[in-house]
Amino acid sequence: MATDLYTHPDYYNLDDLLTEEHKMVREATRAWIKQNVSPIIEDYYERAAFPQHLVKGLGEIGAFGPYIPQEYGGPGLDQISYGLIMQELERCDSGLRSTSSVQSSLVMYPIWRYGSEEQKQKWLPRLASGDALGCFGLTEPDHGSNPAGMITNFKEDGDHVILNGAKMWISNAPLSDVAVVWAKDETGRIHGLLVEKGMEGFTAPEMKGKLSLRASITGELIFDNVRVPKSNILPGRSGLGAPLSCLDSARFGIAWGALGAAMDCYDQALRYSKERTQFGVPIGAFQLTQKKLAEMITEITKAQLLTYRLGQLRNEGKATSAQISMAKRNNVEIALKIAREARQILGGMGITSEFSIMRHMANLESVVTYEGTHDIHLLITGMDVTGIPSFKRDLPEM
Ligand code: TGC
Ligand code: FAD
């Protein structure tokens, strides 16, 4: 039997492929979470409160922009380290990982890749340290899976532009110092704008009533004739490909993160199956329990191999968007299935907050929807293998 199946688990000895730095990063993240987050997360989740005091600590452990070079305040780690940090954060809570992956891949990444030197100097070090928080506004009330249809727009006004429109479902929004907002210019071309807290006409009200991702804060972004300096437009890339390339980075992190949630559910189910006795034997002695556990570890191992290889491809700059879609979709799907099976192994105890399984399960319902829904990723794979996009349908006249 492979060793230490609880804490990793590592059935195929993938640790042999990790560098000492990878393992150090993973252990440091895990230790910080154990000390600072595990004892409080359930309480914040139940109260639907965002543990804002953790933001600085996340910066200190390098969870904001792990791959951002040191010259801009980041730790300059590789993609596998980034993935391992996301795995450990989401092993604790998907909301914690959300805060970090939005800041890293959806705020710092576009500024780093497409920002001017002035924009990078102004924002990246503060975002890396957790002195500033950011958000990413792509989704609108009427445009979720189809961001190309967005109506948020800006018009020229001397050395400023005037921004109007609204975004919704925006992670970190109410507390953000800067929002990376995607909007159309007068020709309909999409650009990224850095909209700063306090700009007149800009508000970010909190969205309440979430029964998932409760320890993460979500809001709207409302722009009512906001005057944004032209120097706040990201100069490096325009068109829908710009925000979608940021999603590639975030979806990669989610593939690792979901694996973390799956590992935690498996770990708890395995322990419980050895401790809980019914009919005079541990429930782990029943073949039906073993089937569940065997299938869980099989799926986790397959997902680990997929994710590790994707990390290598990302490090070499060779991963395609479609490969990332496959990993995001697969890993979230297996994590949700594992959470459901693990909950069953725990019987009634599985629905209580004494264990994190039910929280993971509810969180994963957001994860399976955001950053491209489960079905949109399926269609991306379908398009990749057939060469035929199937997103848009021409309906007959009704
Ligand atoms: P389509 O015509 O296929 O593409 C438009 C242009 O974009 C290029 N492109 C990409 N570029 C980089 N990376 C990608 N992944 C790309 N996918 C496409 C493409 O080559 C094209 O370039 P060009 O130069 O030819 O113009 O676009 P479409 O309108 O048909 O849409 C395709 C579709 C449906 C796959 C895309 O719209 C999509 O992915 N929709 C899902 C939307 C989504 O994922 N939203 C996420 C919002 S952010 C979020 O959820 C954060 S959650 C945060 C958290 O808390 O963790
Ligand atoms: P819709 O697009 O309306 O989809 C509804 C259903 O229709 C889905 O099942 C979908 O798969 C299906 N569907 C749609 N189009 C097709 C098609 N062509 N073929 C087949 N089926 C289709 N967005 C941001 O920009 N920034 C954020 O920080 C952010 N954070 C979020 C945090 C949370 C907690 C949540 C829940 C969402 C967040 N989002 C964010 C928004 C998220 O990206 C969208 O919810 C997601 O893209 C889906 O859009 P929608 O909810 O409008 O669903």
PDB file of C-alpha atoms in Angstrom, residues 207 342 369:
ATOM      1  CA  MET A 207     -24.371  40.205  -3.138  1.00  0.00           C
ATOM      2  CA  ALA A 342     -17.638  10.823   1.290  1.00  0.00           C
ATOM      3  CA  THR A 369     -20.242  26.977 -12.506  1.00  0.00           C
TER       4      THR A 369
END
